[in-house]
Coordinates of C-alpha atoms and ligand atoms in Angstrom, one line a residue:
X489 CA -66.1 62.4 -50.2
X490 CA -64.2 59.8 -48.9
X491 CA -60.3 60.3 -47.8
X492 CA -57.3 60.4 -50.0
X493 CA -56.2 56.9 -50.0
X494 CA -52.8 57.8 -48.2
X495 CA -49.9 54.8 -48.0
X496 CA -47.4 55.2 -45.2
X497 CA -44.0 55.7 -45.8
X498 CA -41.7 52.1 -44.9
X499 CA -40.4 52.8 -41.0
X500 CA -37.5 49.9 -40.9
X501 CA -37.7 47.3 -38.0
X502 CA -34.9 48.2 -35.2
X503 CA -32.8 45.2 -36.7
X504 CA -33.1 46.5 -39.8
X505 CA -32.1 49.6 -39.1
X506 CA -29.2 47.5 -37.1
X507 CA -27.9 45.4 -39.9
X508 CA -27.6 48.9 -42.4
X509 CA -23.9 49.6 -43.1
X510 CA -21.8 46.2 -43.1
X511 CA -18.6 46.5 -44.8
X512 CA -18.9 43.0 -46.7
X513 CA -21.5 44.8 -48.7
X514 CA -20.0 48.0 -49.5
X515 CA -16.5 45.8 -50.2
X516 CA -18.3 43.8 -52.6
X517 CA -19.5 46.1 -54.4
X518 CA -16.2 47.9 -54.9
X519 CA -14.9 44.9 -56.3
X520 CA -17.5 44.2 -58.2
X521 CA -17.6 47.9 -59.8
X522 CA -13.9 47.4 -60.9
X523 CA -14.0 43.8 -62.0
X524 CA -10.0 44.1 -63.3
X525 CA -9.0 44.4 -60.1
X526 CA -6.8 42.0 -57.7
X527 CA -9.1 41.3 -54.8
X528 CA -6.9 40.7 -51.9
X529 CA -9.9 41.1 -50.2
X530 CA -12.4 38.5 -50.5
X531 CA -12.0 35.5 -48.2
X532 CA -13.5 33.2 -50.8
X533 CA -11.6 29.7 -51.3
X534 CA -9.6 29.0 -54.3
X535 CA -11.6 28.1 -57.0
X536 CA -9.2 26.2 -59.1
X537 CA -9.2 23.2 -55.8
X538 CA -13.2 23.2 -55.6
X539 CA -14.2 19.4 -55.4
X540 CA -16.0 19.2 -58.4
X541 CA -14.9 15.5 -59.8
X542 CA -15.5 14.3 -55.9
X543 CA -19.4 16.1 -56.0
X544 CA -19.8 14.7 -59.1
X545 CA -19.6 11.6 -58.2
X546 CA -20.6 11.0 -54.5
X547 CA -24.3 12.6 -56.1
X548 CA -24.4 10.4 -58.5
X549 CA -24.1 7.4 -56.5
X550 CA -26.5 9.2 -53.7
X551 CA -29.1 9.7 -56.7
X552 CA -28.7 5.4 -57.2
X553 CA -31.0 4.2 -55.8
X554 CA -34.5 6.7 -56.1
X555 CA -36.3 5.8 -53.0
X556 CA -32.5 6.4 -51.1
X557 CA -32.7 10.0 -53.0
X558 CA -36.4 10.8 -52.6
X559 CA -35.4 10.6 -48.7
X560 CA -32.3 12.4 -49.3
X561 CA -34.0 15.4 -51.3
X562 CA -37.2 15.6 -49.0
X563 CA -36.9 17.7 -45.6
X564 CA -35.2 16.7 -42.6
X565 CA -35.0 17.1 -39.0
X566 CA -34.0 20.0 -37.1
X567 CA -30.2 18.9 -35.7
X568 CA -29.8 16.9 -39.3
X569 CA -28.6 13.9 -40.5
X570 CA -27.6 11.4 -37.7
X571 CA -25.0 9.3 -40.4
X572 CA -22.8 13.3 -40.9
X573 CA -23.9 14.0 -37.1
X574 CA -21.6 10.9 -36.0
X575 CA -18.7 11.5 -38.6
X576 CA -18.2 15.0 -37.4
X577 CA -17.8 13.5 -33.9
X578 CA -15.1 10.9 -35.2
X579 CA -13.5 13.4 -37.1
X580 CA -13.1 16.3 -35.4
X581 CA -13.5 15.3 -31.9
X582 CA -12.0 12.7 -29.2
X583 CA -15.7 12.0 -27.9
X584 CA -16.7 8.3 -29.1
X585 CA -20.6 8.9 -30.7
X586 CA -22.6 7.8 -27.6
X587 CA -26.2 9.1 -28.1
X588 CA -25.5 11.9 -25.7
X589 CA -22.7 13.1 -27.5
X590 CA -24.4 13.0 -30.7
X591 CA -27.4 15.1 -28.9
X592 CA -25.8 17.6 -28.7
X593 CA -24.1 17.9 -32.2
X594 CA -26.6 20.2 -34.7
X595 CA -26.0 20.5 -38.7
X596 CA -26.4 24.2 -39.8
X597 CA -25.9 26.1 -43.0
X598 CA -22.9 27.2 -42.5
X599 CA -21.1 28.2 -39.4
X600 CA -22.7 31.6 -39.7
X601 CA -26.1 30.3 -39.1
X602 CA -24.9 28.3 -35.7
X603 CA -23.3 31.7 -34.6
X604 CA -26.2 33.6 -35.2
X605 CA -28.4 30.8 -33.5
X606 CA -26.4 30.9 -30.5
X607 CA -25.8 34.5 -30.5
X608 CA -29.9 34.5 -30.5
X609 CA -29.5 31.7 -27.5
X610 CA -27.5 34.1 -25.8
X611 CA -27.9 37.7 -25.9
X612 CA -30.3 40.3 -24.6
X613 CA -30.1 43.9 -25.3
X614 CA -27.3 45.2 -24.1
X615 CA -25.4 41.9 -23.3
X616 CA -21.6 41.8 -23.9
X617 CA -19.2 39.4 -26.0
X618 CA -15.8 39.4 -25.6
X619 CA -13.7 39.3 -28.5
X620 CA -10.4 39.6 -29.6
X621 CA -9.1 42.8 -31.0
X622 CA -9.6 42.2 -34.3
X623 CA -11.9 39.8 -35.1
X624 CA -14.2 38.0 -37.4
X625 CA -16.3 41.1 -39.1
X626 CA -19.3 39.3 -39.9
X627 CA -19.8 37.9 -36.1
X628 CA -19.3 41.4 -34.6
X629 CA -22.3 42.3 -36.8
X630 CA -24.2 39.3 -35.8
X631 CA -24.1 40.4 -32.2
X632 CA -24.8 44.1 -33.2
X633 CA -27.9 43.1 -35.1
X634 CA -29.1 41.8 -31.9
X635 CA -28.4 45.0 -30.2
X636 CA -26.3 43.6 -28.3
X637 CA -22.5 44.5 -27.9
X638 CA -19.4 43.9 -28.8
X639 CA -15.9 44.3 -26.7
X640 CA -12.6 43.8 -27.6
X641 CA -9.5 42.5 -25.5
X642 CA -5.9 43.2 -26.1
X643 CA -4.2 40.3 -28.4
X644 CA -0.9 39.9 -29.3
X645 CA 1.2 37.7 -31.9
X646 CA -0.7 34.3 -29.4
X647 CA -4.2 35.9 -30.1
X648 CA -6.5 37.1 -26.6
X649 CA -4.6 37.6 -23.8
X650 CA -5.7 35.8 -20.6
X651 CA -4.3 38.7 -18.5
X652 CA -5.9 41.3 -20.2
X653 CA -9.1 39.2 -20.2
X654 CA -9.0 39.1 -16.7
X655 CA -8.3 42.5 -16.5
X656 CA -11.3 43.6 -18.7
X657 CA -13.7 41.1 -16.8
X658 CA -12.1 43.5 -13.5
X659 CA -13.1 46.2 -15.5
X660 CA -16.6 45.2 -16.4
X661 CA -16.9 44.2 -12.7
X662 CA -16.0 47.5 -11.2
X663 CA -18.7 49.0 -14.0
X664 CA -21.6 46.8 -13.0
X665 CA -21.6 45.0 -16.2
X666 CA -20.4 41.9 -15.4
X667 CA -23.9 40.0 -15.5
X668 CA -24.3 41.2 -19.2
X669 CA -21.0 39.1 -20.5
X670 CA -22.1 36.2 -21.7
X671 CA -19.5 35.4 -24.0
X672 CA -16.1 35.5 -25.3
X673 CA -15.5 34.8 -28.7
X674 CA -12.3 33.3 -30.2
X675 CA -11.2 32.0 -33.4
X676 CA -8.4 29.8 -32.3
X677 CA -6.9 28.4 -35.4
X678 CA -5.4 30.6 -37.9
X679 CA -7.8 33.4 -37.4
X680 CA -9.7 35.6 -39.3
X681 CA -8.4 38.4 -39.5
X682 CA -5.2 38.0 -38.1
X683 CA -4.2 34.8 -38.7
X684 CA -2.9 34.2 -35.2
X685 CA -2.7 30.2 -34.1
X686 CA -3.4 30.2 -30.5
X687 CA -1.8 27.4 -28.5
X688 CA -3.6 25.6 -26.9
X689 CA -1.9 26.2 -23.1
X690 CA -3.6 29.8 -24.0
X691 CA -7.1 28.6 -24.9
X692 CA -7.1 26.6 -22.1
X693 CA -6.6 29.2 -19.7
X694 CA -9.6 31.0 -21.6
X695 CA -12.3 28.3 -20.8
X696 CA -10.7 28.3 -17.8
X697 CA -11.2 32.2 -16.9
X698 CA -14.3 31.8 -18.3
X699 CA -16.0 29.1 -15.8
X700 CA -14.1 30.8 -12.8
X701 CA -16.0 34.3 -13.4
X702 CA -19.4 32.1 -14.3
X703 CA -20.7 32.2 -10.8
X704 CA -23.6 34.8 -11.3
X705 CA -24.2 34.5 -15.2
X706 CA -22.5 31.6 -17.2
X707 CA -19.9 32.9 -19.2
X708 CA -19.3 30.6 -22.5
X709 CA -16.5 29.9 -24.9
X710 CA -17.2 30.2 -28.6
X711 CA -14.7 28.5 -30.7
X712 CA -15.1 28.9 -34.2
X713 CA -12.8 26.6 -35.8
X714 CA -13.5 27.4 -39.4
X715 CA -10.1 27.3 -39.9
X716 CA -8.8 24.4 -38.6
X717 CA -8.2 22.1 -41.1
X718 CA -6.1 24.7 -43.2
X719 CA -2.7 24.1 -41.1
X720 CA 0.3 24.0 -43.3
X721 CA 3.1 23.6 -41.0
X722 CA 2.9 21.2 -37.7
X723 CA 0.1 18.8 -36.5
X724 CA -3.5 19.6 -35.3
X725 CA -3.9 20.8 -31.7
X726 CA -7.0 19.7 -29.6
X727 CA -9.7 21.7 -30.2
X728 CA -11.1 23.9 -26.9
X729 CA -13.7 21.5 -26.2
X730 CA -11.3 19.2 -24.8
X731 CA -10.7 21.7 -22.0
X732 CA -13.7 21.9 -20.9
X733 CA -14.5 18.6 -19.3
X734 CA -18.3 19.2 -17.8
X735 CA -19.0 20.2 -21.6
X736 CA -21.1 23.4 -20.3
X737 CA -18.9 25.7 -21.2
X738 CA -17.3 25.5 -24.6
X739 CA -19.9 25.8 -28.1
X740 CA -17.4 24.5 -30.7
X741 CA -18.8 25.7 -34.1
X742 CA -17.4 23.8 -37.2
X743 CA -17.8 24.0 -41.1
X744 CA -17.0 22.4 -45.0
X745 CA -16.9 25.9 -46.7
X746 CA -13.3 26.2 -45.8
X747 CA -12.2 22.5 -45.8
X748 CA -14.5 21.4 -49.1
X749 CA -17.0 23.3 -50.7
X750 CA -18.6 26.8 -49.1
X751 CA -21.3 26.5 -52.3
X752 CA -22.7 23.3 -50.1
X753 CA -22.3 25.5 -47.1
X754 CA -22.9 22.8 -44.6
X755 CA -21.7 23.7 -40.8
X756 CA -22.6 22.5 -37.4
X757 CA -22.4 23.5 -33.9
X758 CA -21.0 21.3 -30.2
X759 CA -23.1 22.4 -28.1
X760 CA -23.2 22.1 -24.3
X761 CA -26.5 20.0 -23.4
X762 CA -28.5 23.3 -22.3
X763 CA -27.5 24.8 -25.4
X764 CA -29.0 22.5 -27.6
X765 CA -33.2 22.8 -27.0
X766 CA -32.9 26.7 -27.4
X767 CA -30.6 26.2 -30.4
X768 CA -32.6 23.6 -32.4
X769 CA -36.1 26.2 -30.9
X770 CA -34.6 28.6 -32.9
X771 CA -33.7 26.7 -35.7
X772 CA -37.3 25.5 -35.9
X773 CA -38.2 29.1 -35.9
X774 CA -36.0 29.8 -39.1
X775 CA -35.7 26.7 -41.4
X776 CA -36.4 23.7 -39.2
X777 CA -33.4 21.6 -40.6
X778 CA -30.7 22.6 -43.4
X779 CA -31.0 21.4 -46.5
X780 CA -31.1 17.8 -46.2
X781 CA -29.3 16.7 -49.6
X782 CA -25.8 18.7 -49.1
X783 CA -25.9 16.8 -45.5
X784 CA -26.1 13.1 -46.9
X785 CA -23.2 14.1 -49.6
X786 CA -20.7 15.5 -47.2
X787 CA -21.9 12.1 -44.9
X788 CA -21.0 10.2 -47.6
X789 CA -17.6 12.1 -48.5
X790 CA -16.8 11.5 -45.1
X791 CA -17.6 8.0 -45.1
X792 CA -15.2 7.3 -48.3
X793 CA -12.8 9.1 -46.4
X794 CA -12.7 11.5 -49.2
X795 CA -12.3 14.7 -47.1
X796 CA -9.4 13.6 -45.9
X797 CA -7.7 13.1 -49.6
X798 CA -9.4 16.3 -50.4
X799 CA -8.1 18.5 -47.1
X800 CA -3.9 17.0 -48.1
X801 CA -4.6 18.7 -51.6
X802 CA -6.0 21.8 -50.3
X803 CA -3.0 22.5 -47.9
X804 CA -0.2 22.2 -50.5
X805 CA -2.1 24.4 -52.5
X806 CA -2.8 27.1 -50.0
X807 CA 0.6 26.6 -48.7
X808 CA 2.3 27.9 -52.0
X809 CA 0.0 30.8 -52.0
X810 CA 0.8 31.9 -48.6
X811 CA 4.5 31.2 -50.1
X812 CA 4.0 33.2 -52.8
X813 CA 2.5 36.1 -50.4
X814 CA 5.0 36.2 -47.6
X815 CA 7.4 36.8 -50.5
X816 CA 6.1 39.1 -52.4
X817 CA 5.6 41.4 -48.9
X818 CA 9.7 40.6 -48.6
X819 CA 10.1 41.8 -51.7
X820 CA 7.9 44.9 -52.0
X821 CA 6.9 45.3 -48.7
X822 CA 9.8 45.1 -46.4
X823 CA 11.5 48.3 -48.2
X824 CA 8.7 50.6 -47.3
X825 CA 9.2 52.0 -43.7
X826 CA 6.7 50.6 -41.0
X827 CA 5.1 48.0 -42.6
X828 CA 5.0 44.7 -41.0
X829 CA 2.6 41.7 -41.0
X830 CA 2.4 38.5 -39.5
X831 CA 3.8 35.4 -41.0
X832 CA 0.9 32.6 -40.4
X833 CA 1.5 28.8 -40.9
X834 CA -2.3 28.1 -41.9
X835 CA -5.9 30.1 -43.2
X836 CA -5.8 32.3 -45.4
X837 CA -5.3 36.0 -44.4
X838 CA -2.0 37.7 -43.9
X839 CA -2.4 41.1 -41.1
X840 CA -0.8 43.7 -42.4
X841 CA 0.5 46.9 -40.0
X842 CA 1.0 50.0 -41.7
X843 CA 3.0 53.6 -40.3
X844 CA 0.2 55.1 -37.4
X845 CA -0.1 58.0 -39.8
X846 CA -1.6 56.1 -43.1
X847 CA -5.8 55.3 -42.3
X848 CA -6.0 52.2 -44.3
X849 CA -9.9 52.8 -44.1
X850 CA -12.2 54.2 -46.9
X851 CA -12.0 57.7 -45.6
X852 CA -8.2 57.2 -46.2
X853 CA -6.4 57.7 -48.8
X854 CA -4.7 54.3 -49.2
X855 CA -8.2 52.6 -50.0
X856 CA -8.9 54.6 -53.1
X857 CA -5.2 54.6 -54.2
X858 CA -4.6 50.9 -54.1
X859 CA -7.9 50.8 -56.5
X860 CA -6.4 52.9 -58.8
X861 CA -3.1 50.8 -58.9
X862 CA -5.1 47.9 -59.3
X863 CA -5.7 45.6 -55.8
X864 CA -8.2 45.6 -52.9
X865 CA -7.5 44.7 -49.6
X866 CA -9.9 44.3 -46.0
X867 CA -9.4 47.7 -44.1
X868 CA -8.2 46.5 -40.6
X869 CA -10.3 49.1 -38.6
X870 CA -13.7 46.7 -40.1
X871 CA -12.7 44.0 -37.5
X872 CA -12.6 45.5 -34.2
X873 CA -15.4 45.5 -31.7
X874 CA -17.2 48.7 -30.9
X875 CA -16.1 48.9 -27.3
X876 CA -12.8 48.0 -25.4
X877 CA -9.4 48.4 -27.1
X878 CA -8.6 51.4 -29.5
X879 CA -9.1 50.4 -33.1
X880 CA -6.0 50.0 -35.3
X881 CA -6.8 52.3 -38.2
X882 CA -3.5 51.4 -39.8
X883 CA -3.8 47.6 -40.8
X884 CA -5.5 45.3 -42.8
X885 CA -6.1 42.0 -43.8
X886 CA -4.6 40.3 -47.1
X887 CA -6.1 37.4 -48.4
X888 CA -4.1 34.9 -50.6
X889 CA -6.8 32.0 -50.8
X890 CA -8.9 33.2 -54.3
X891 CA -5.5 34.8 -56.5
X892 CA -2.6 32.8 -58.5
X893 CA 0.4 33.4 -57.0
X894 CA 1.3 35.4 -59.6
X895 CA -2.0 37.6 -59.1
X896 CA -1.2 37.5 -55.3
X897 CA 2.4 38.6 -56.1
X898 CA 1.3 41.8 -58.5
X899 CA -1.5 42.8 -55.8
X900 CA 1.3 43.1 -53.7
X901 CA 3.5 45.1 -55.6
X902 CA 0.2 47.0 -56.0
X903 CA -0.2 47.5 -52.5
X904 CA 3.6 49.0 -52.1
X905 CA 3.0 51.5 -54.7
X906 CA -0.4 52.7 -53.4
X907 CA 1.9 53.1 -50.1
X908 CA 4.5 54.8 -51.5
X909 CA 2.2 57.4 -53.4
X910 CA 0.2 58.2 -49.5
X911 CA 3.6 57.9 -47.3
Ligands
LIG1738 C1 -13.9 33.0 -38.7 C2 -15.1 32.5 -39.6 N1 -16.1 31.9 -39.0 C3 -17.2 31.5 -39.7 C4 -17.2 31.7 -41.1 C5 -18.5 31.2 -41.8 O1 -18.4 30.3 -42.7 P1 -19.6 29.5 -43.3 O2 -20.9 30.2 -42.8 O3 -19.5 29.5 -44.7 O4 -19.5 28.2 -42.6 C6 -16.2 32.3 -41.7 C7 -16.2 32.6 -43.2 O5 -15.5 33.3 -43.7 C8 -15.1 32.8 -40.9 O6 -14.0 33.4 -41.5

């Protein structure tokens, strides 16, 4: 008689078994299981400024002329679009578009996808990134899908600080682990979480700490300036890429979702020439080009220099909400003994620091009890690297970019009475 026809059970993949557990999941679905709640949470952009009348349009004029839009809504090439290649070089960079410089530009989807390539350029097993202490969730498990690891440097109200960087790379010397850093991570302008602007004599001391410990394995910069264009107060600052002027160093990666529209969720990377073949390699491995037809519109909103327009109307906006935040957290937090935050001039997260003794996590009792009075927040202790500093089970991260400022102002008042009922 023939044998039981027997099916094995599923045995996960290492990086599956890597990638179980992220936060964004489990937070999601909290909000999503108590829909009438304030989510403070969420880092999504504010619905009500979306460009729809500017999408509207540019695609209708794209979708003119149909041989023009049979090109546009075929594939394309790996790096993307040469016309939105160029314009992100004129925009965002003081680099004139020579054919070098434009080599080394590459059009993902999404910033998240150029920090995963380049985490995948990068890493080994076991390799190190350097990050702030906190920093952006979702990149700290991009690097611990990998199996690689995370490690966090002391930051203060400036963001990283080059002494204690130093002192870590001492650190990882002495250990023998030196040759596995092959990063250090920042978020530069008005980072997520903490919403700390870094200035720029600071960064540049970075790349520079960086190249002077590359002698045995090159140690790069990543800037992610998702944020950048969201600056309320003051005028842009160079970006880190302008320190580093043998361009081997610094990987500057860059995105709309932020700035225009995350639903077109069009990003790219500046890469340093070596960077780019094992990059693009990668990207032929995944999708072999982002979708072609979101890259010709945000070329073409470039061109018409609406961006621009779009970016002035964004800022007042996000500026009253961050007004309408920092005084609600006057007005309900600043009663409440302990609890401090950080007053940022751009992005859209406010850091909140609570008494030592309240665990703002989901094992805590603050979590729950801010549910039940009606607001979610981003438990702090989510952000920090596995390795390196201690992690801050006492703050979190406020978000004021999705909520009216009426919203954002009850979630707040929300947030003081769940403190008050675990002080
Ligand atoms: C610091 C940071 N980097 C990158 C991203 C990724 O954005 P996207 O993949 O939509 O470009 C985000 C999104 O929240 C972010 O906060």
């Amino acid at each position: 008689m023939a044998e039981p026809f027997v099916i094995s059970p599923y045995l996960p993949s290492r990086r599956a078994t890597l990638a179980e557990g992220q936060p964004i999941s489990e937070l999601m679905s909290r909000a999503l299981d108590n829909p009438g709640l304030i989510s403070l949470a969420a880092g999504f952009v504010d619905q009500e400024t979306l460009p729809v009348e500017i999408v509207r349009d540019v695609m209708s004029d794209l979708l003119g002329n149909d041989v023009e839009a049979r090109a546009m809504l075929q594939y394309g090439t790996t790096p993307g679009v040469t016309a939105l290649r160029e314009s992100i070089l004129d925009q965002f960079t003081s680099t004139t578009s020579t054919r070098e410089a434009l080599d080394r530009v590459v059009i993902t989807a999404g910033s998240n996808q150029l920090l995963h390539l380049v985490a995948e350029s990068l890493l080994d097993l076991e390799d190190i990134v350097l990050c702030a202490a906190p920093t952006y969730l979702v990149f700290l498990g991009t690097v611990a899908n990998l199996g690689a690891r995370t490690w966090s440097v002391a930051t203060d109200d400036l963001g990283m600080i080059p002494e204690a960087l130093e002192a870590t790379l001492q650190q990882l010397a002495r250990s023998g682990d030196l040759p596995r850093v092959k990063a250090i991570y920042l978020v530069p302008y008005f980072d997520n979480p903490s919403g700390i602007m870094m200035p720029s004599e600071r960064v540049q001391r970075i790349v520079q700490i960086a190249q002077r410990w590359s002698h045995k394995t090159r140690i790069h910069v990543i800037a992610d300036e998702a944020y950048r264009e969201l600056r309320y107060v003051g005028e842009d600052v160079p970006s880190a890429s302008e320190f580093d002027e043998d361009g081997e160093t610094v990987i500057v990666a860059g995105t709309f979702s932020k700035s225009f529209s995350p639903g077109v969720r069009v990003g790219w990377g500046i890469l340093p020439e070596h960077l780019v073949g094992p990059v693009c390699a990668q990207k032929g491995n995944i999708d072999f080009g982002s979708p072609n037809f979101n890259q010709h519109l945000m070329a073409e909103v470039l061109r018409r220099d609406l961006f621009t327009q779009h970016v002035e109307k964004l800022r007042a906006s996000y500026h009253r909400k961050l007004a309408a935040m920092l005084s609600a957290a006057d007005e309900f937090l600043a009663p409440l003994e302990g609890v401090t935050w950080r007053r940022p001039t751009g992005g859209l997260y406010v850091w909140a620091t609570l008494p030592p003794r309240i665990d703002t996590g989901p094992a805590g009792e603050l979590f729950d009890r801010s549910i039940v009075e009606g607001m979610l927040y981003v438990p702090g202790q989510y952000c920090y690297p596995v390795e390196g500093q201690p992690v801050a089970k006492n703050t979190m991260r406020l978000s004021f970019g999705v909520q009216s400022c009426e919203r954002i102002r009850a979630g707040i008042a929300a947030l003081a009475r769940a403190i008050q009922a675990v002080a």
